[in-house]
Amino acid sequence: MPVVLVIAALTLAGWLFAGAGVEAALIHAVAVLVIACPCALGLATPAAIMAGTGVAARQGILIKDAQALELAHKVDTVAFDKTGTLTVGHPRLVAFVAAPGAEEAAQLAAAASLQSGSEHPLARAVVGAAQERGIEVLSPDAVRAVAGRGTEGEVGGRSYLIGSLRWLEELRVPLGALQADVARLQGEGATLSAPVERVTEGLALRALMAFADEPKAGAAEALARLRAQGVRLV
């Protein structure tokens, strides 16, 4: 494109220098543009898009297609996935609160054992915490993943399930004395899950597990810059 524009300008100047009138010089300059520019545009546009998307990919930004680039200036809302995007993606078990009458080490051992075969980040955090404390992790039996809820199975002949508070609510598991700890930990921004044991009386909450993930360096600055541009963040 720049080369074609320069040649057209030289054509205009050359004809004017040769003594041709302005109209004739313009006609010859426009002829150069009309003949050469479609080819230049046809090459320049896809080449620029390919180069731009390649650079973006090296920076971890994936662009769906050219239309996405064309519409990017109209973006007014950005929806973020938290784990691994705004955070480092390695959650840690920051609190383990045993229910009254339950032994903390035994409940942590049961929770870690039940999740020992899972690759879920929260499960790995529980197993890691148990190993750091020198707690033996056993092989569970009859493990079953419940999509979007949690995991259930048997450890040492006892039946457990571990899942989100939403699952516990669906199963009508009473929080009892741990209700205050739920409010406190949620207020601190922790992600909560809980091990529950199946007993003769029904389902008994055994503990609360709180997880936290460190924000990535620069995440807060990036969010602030987007807000300063008037972008709504979700």
mmCIF file of C-alpha atoms in Angstrom:
data_model
loop_
_atom_site.group_PDB
_atom_site.id
_atom_site.type_symbol
_atom_site.label_atom_id
_atom_site.label_comp_id
_atom_site.label_asym_id
_atom_site.label_seq_id
_atom_site.Cartn_x
_atom_site.Cartn_y
_atom_site.Cartn_z
ATOM 1 C CA MET A 1 0.000 0.000 0.000
ATOM 2 C CA PRO A 2 2.656 2.582 0.900
ATOM 3 C CA VAL A 3 4.647 1.691 -2.235
ATOM 4 C CA VAL A 4 1.600 2.126 -4.485
ATOM 5 C CA LEU A 5 0.766 5.477 -2.896
ATOM 6 C CA VAL A 6 4.351 6.662 -3.338
ATOM 7 C CA ILE A 7 4.377 5.587 -7.016
ATOM 8 C CA ALA A 8 1.072 7.395 -7.593
ATOM 9 C CA ALA A 9 2.479 10.535 -5.994
ATOM 10 C CA LEU A 10 5.626 10.287 -8.133
ATOM 11 C CA THR A 11 3.441 9.833 -11.218
ATOM 12 C CA LEU A 12 1.515 12.992 -10.354
ATOM 13 C CA ALA A 13 4.711 14.923 -9.741
ATOM 14 C CA GLY A 14 6.381 13.539 -12.885
ATOM 15 C CA TRP A 15 3.555 14.588 -15.199
ATOM 16 C CA LEU A 16 3.374 18.019 -13.597
ATOM 17 C CA PHE A 17 7.152 18.389 -13.974
ATOM 18 C CA ALA A 18 6.883 17.334 -17.616
ATOM 19 C CA GLY A 19 4.520 20.247 -18.220
ATOM 20 C CA ALA A 20 1.206 18.377 -18.354
ATOM 21 C CA GLY A 21 -1.807 20.063 -16.851
ATOM 22 C CA VAL A 22 -3.183 19.243 -13.422
ATOM 23 C CA GLU A 23 -6.081 17.290 -14.914
ATOM 24 C CA ALA A 24 -3.812 15.037 -17.000
ATOM 25 C CA ALA A 25 -1.425 14.488 -14.095
ATOM 26 C CA LEU A 26 -4.309 13.525 -11.800
ATOM 27 C CA ILE A 27 -5.741 11.122 -14.391
ATOM 28 C CA HIS A 28 -2.386 9.308 -14.671
ATOM 29 C CA ALA A 29 -1.952 9.216 -10.862
ATOM 30 C CA VAL A 30 -5.481 7.847 -10.374
ATOM 31 C CA ALA A 31 -4.809 5.264 -13.099
ATOM 32 C CA VAL A 32 -1.890 3.954 -11.049
ATOM 33 C CA LEU A 33 -4.109 3.710 -7.948
ATOM 34 C CA VAL A 34 -6.995 2.039 -9.780
ATOM 35 C CA ILE A 35 -4.753 -0.578 -11.364
ATOM 36 C CA ALA A 36 -2.445 -1.327 -8.434
ATOM 37 C CA CYS A 37 -4.450 -0.761 -5.227
ATOM 38 C CA PRO A 38 -6.914 -3.684 -5.445
ATOM 39 C CA CYS A 39 -3.971 -6.077 -5.506
ATOM 40 C CA ALA A 40 -2.239 -4.261 -2.660
ATOM 41 C CA LEU A 41 -5.411 -4.217 -0.557
ATOM 42 C CA GLY A 42 -6.079 -7.876 -1.313
ATOM 43 C CA LEU A 43 -2.634 -8.760 0.017
ATOM 44 C CA ALA A 44 -2.256 -6.198 2.774
ATOM 45 C CA THR A 45 -5.480 -6.855 4.661
ATOM 46 C CA PRO A 46 -5.141 -10.646 5.203
ATOM 47 C CA ALA A 47 -1.395 -10.268 5.763
ATOM 48 C CA ALA A 48 -2.010 -7.662 8.463
ATOM 49 C CA ILE A 49 -4.683 -9.837 10.120
ATOM 50 C CA MET A 50 -2.426 -12.901 10.079
ATOM 51 C CA ALA A 51 0.507 -10.951 11.503
ATOM 52 C CA GLY A 52 -1.671 -9.369 14.183
ATOM 53 C CA THR A 53 -3.313 -12.608 15.292
ATOM 54 C CA GLY A 54 0.094 -14.310 15.341
ATOM 55 C CA VAL A 55 1.534 -11.666 17.660
ATOM 56 C CA ALA A 56 -1.581 -11.847 19.846
ATOM 57 C CA ALA A 57 -1.330 -15.648 20.073
ATOM 58 C CA ARG A 58 2.239 -15.361 21.344
ATOM 59 C CA GLN A 59 0.877 -13.093 24.076
ATOM 60 C CA GLY A 60 -1.805 -15.640 25.006
ATOM 61 C CA ILE A 61 -4.676 -13.897 23.193
ATOM 62 C CA LEU A 62 -6.752 -16.037 20.827
ATOM 63 C CA ILE A 63 -8.862 -14.199 18.231
ATOM 64 C CA LYS A 64 -11.754 -16.087 16.675
ATOM 65 C CA ASP A 65 -11.815 -14.410 13.253
ATOM 66 C CA ALA A 66 -11.372 -11.145 11.374
ATOM 67 C CA GLN A 67 -14.873 -10.002 12.296
ATOM 68 C CA ALA A 68 -13.939 -10.198 15.965
ATOM 69 C CA LEU A 69 -11.122 -7.732 15.291
ATOM 70 C CA GLU A 70 -13.413 -5.435 13.351
ATOM 71 C CA LEU A 71 -15.912 -5.329 16.239
ATOM 72 C CA ALA A 72 -13.347 -5.116 19.050
ATOM 73 C CA HIS A 73 -13.613 -1.331 19.315
ATOM 74 C CA LYS A 74 -17.299 -1.713 20.222
ATOM 75 C CA VAL A 75 -16.640 -3.947 23.256
ATOM 76 C CA ASP A 76 -18.235 -2.445 26.370
ATOM 77 C CA THR A 77 -18.272 -5.524 28.661
ATOM 78 C CA VAL A 78 -15.544 -8.072 29.428
ATOM 79 C CA ALA A 79 -16.406 -11.329 31.209
ATOM 80 C CA PHE A 80 -13.474 -12.952 33.011
ATOM 81 C CA ASP A 81 -12.989 -16.532 34.079
ATOM 82 C CA LYS A 82 -11.309 -16.254 37.485
ATOM 83 C CA THR A 83 -9.208 -19.373 37.996
ATOM 84 C CA GLY A 84 -6.075 -19.370 35.872
ATOM 85 C CA THR A 85 -6.992 -16.048 34.255
ATOM 86 C CA LEU A 86 -7.077 -13.521 37.081
ATOM 87 C CA THR A 87 -5.441 -15.963 39.503
ATOM 88 C CA VAL A 88 -2.408 -18.222 39.224
ATOM 89 C CA GLY A 89 -4.674 -21.285 39.053
ATOM 90 C CA HIS A 90 -3.162 -23.130 42.027
ATOM 91 C CA PRO A 91 -5.683 -22.933 44.879
ATOM 92 C CA ARG A 92 -4.528 -23.773 48.406
ATOM 93 C CA LEU A 93 -6.436 -25.160 51.374
ATOM 94 C CA VAL A 94 -6.292 -22.177 53.722
ATOM 95 C CA ALA A 95 -8.706 -23.404 56.397
ATOM 96 C CA PHE A 96 -10.064 -26.751 57.572
ATOM 97 C CA VAL A 97 -12.718 -26.442 60.260
ATOM 98 C CA ALA A 98 -13.850 -29.718 61.786
ATOM 99 C CA ALA A 99 -17.406 -30.036 63.070
ATOM 100 C CA PRO A 100 -17.896 -30.373 66.835
ATOM 101 C CA GLY A 101 -17.012 -33.906 67.923
ATOM 102 C CA ALA A 102 -15.065 -34.661 64.713
ATOM 103 C CA GLU A 103 -11.300 -35.121 64.752
ATOM 104 C CA GLU A 104 -9.639 -32.719 62.311
ATOM 105 C CA ALA A 105 -6.817 -35.055 61.213
ATOM 106 C CA ALA A 106 -9.201 -37.957 60.617
ATOM 107 C CA GLN A 107 -11.595 -35.850 58.574
ATOM 108 C CA LEU A 108 -8.779 -34.348 56.505
ATOM 109 C CA ALA A 109 -7.461 -37.866 55.862
ATOM 110 C CA ALA A 110 -10.904 -39.001 54.696
ATOM 111 C CA ALA A 111 -11.338 -35.948 52.444
ATOM 112 C CA ALA A 112 -7.872 -36.338 50.904
ATOM 113 C CA SER A 113 -8.330 -40.070 50.384
ATOM 114 C CA LEU A 114 -11.671 -39.636 48.640
ATOM 115 C CA GLN A 115 -10.177 -37.046 46.273
ATOM 116 C CA SER A 116 -6.779 -38.690 45.778
ATOM 117 C CA GLY A 117 -7.637 -39.840 42.247
ATOM 118 C CA SER A 118 -9.071 -36.519 41.075
ATOM 119 C CA GLU A 119 -7.240 -33.960 38.948
ATOM 120 C CA HIS A 120 -9.536 -31.119 40.072
ATOM 121 C CA PRO A 121 -7.469 -28.171 41.443
ATOM 122 C CA LEU A 122 -9.382 -28.133 44.734
ATOM 123 C CA ALA A 123 -8.943 -31.895 45.156
ATOM 124 C CA ARG A 124 -5.205 -31.591 44.566
ATOM 125 C CA ALA A 125 -5.080 -28.821 47.174
ATOM 126 C CA VAL A 126 -6.696 -31.103 49.777
ATOM 127 C CA VAL A 127 -4.334 -33.985 49.008
ATOM 128 C CA GLY A 128 -1.353 -31.625 49.139
ATOM 129 C CA ALA A 129 -2.429 -30.235 52.513
ATOM 130 C CA ALA A 130 -2.773 -33.747 53.947
ATOM 131 C CA GLN A 131 0.652 -34.757 52.669
ATOM 132 C CA GLU A 132 2.228 -31.623 54.145
ATOM 133 C CA ARG A 133 0.857 -32.628 57.561
ATOM 134 C CA GLY A 134 2.131 -36.188 57.208
ATOM 135 C CA ILE A 135 -1.387 -37.654 57.037
ATOM 136 C CA GLU A 136 -1.720 -41.020 55.310
ATOM 137 C CA VAL A 137 -3.842 -40.935 52.153
ATOM 138 C CA LEU A 138 -5.741 -44.151 51.464
ATOM 139 C CA SER A 139 -7.167 -45.539 48.221
ATOM 140 C CA PRO A 140 -10.931 -44.928 48.054
ATOM 141 C CA ASP A 141 -13.573 -47.348 46.780
ATOM 142 C CA ALA A 142 -16.670 -46.884 44.609
ATOM 143 C CA VAL A 143 -15.732 -43.293 43.789
ATOM 144 C CA ARG A 144 -18.263 -41.449 41.655
ATOM 145 C CA ALA A 145 -18.089 -37.888 40.358
ATOM 146 C CA VAL A 146 -21.357 -35.964 40.434
ATOM 147 C CA ALA A 147 -21.210 -33.405 37.639
ATOM 148 C CA GLY A 148 -21.247 -29.834 38.912
ATOM 149 C CA ARG A 149 -21.683 -30.995 42.505
ATOM 150 C CA GLY A 150 -18.748 -32.993 43.869
ATOM 151 C CA THR A 151 -17.549 -36.525 44.583
ATOM 152 C CA GLU A 152 -18.808 -39.460 46.617
ATOM 153 C CA GLY A 153 -17.327 -42.808 47.586
ATOM 154 C CA GLU A 154 -16.038 -44.970 50.422
ATOM 155 C CA VAL A 155 -12.919 -44.599 52.541
ATOM 156 C CA GLY A 156 -12.040 -47.272 55.090
ATOM 157 C CA GLY A 157 -15.488 -48.787 54.852
ATOM 158 C CA ARG A 158 -17.258 -45.474 55.558
ATOM 159 C CA SER A 159 -19.302 -43.601 52.981
ATOM 160 C CA TYR A 160 -18.511 -39.938 52.268
ATOM 161 C CA LEU A 161 -19.374 -37.217 49.819
ATOM 162 C CA ILE A 162 -17.542 -33.958 49.237
ATOM 163 C CA GLY A 163 -19.129 -31.093 47.406
ATOM 164 C CA SER A 164 -20.142 -27.490 47.204
ATOM 165 C CA LEU A 165 -22.449 -25.781 49.661
ATOM 166 C CA ARG A 166 -25.046 -25.710 46.896
ATOM 167 C CA TRP A 167 -25.016 -29.512 46.794
ATOM 168 C CA LEU A 168 -25.297 -29.667 50.568
ATOM 169 C CA GLU A 169 -28.308 -27.368 50.385
ATOM 170 C CA GLU A 170 -29.930 -29.592 47.759
ATOM 171 C CA LEU A 171 -29.330 -32.611 49.980
ATOM 172 C CA ARG A 172 -30.687 -30.679 52.994
ATOM 173 C CA VAL A 173 -27.517 -31.185 55.037
ATOM 174 C CA PRO A 174 -27.734 -28.951 58.146
ATOM 175 C CA LEU A 175 -24.716 -26.696 58.715
ATOM 176 C CA GLY A 176 -25.364 -26.601 62.451
ATOM 177 C CA ALA A 177 -22.536 -25.114 64.491
ATOM 178 C CA LEU A 178 -20.493 -24.391 61.347
ATOM 179 C CA GLN A 179 -23.005 -21.835 60.020
ATOM 180 C CA ALA A 180 -21.019 -18.942 61.522
ATOM 181 C CA ASP A 181 -17.776 -20.281 59.990
ATOM 182 C CA VAL A 182 -19.463 -20.440 56.570
ATOM 183 C CA ALA A 183 -20.402 -16.759 56.768
ATOM 184 C CA ARG A 184 -16.940 -15.784 58.009
ATOM 185 C CA LEU A 185 -15.002 -17.696 55.368
ATOM 186 C CA GLN A 186 -17.270 -16.551 52.543
ATOM 187 C CA GLY A 187 -16.816 -12.996 53.758
ATOM 188 C CA GLU A 188 -13.066 -13.471 53.359
ATOM 189 C CA GLY A 189 -13.600 -14.470 49.716
ATOM 190 C CA ALA A 190 -12.797 -18.151 50.128
ATOM 191 C CA THR A 191 -14.272 -20.919 48.000
ATOM 192 C CA LEU A 192 -15.948 -23.489 50.258
ATOM 193 C CA SER A 193 -16.626 -27.195 50.053
ATOM 194 C CA ALA A 194 -17.463 -29.722 52.726
ATOM 195 C CA PRO A 195 -17.010 -33.430 53.498
ATOM 196 C CA VAL A 196 -20.206 -35.165 54.594
ATOM 197 C CA GLU A 197 -20.512 -38.690 55.992
ATOM 198 C CA ARG A 198 -23.453 -40.993 55.393
ATOM 199 C CA VAL A 199 -24.532 -42.303 58.768
ATOM 200 C CA THR A 200 -27.543 -44.214 60.048
ATOM 201 C CA GLU A 201 -29.362 -40.974 60.844
ATOM 202 C CA GLY A 202 -28.724 -39.539 57.369
ATOM 203 C CA LEU A 203 -26.039 -37.094 56.244
ATOM 204 C CA ALA A 204 -23.682 -35.564 58.816
ATOM 205 C CA LEU A 205 -21.477 -32.565 58.032
ATOM 206 C CA ARG A 206 -17.944 -33.346 59.182
ATOM 207 C CA ALA A 207 -15.958 -30.231 58.274
ATOM 208 C CA LEU A 208 -15.618 -27.100 56.175
ATOM 209 C CA MET A 209 -12.783 -26.631 53.697
ATOM 210 C CA ALA A 210 -11.838 -23.142 52.522
ATOM 211 C CA PHE A 211 -9.715 -22.555 49.420
ATOM 212 C CA ALA A 212 -7.958 -19.452 48.127
ATOM 213 C CA ASP A 213 -6.063 -18.729 44.928
ATOM 214 C CA GLU A 214 -3.495 -15.934 44.639
ATOM 215 C CA PRO A 215 -4.184 -13.244 42.022
ATOM 216 C CA LYS A 216 -1.749 -13.014 39.142
ATOM 217 C CA ALA A 217 0.795 -10.221 39.171
ATOM 218 C CA GLY A 218 -0.649 -7.324 37.198
ATOM 219 C CA ALA A 219 -4.252 -8.574 37.319
ATOM 220 C CA ALA A 220 -5.447 -5.676 39.472
ATOM 221 C CA GLU A 221 -3.649 -3.156 37.246
ATOM 222 C CA ALA A 222 -5.185 -4.674 34.098
ATOM 223 C CA LEU A 223 -8.686 -4.508 35.578
ATOM 224 C CA ALA A 224 -8.134 -0.908 36.658
ATOM 225 C CA ARG A 225 -7.006 0.068 33.150
ATOM 226 C CA LEU A 226 -10.093 -1.522 31.613
ATOM 227 C CA ARG A 227 -12.366 0.277 34.075
ATOM 228 C CA ALA A 228 -10.611 3.557 33.251
ATOM 229 C CA GLN A 229 -11.550 2.968 29.597
ATOM 230 C CA GLY A 230 -15.201 2.671 30.600
ATOM 231 C CA VAL A 231 -15.380 -1.109 30.153
ATOM 232 C CA ARG A 232 -17.776 -3.019 32.434
ATOM 233 C CA LEU A 233 -16.148 -6.052 34.038
ATOM 234 C CA VAL A 234 -17.941 -9.275 34.992
#
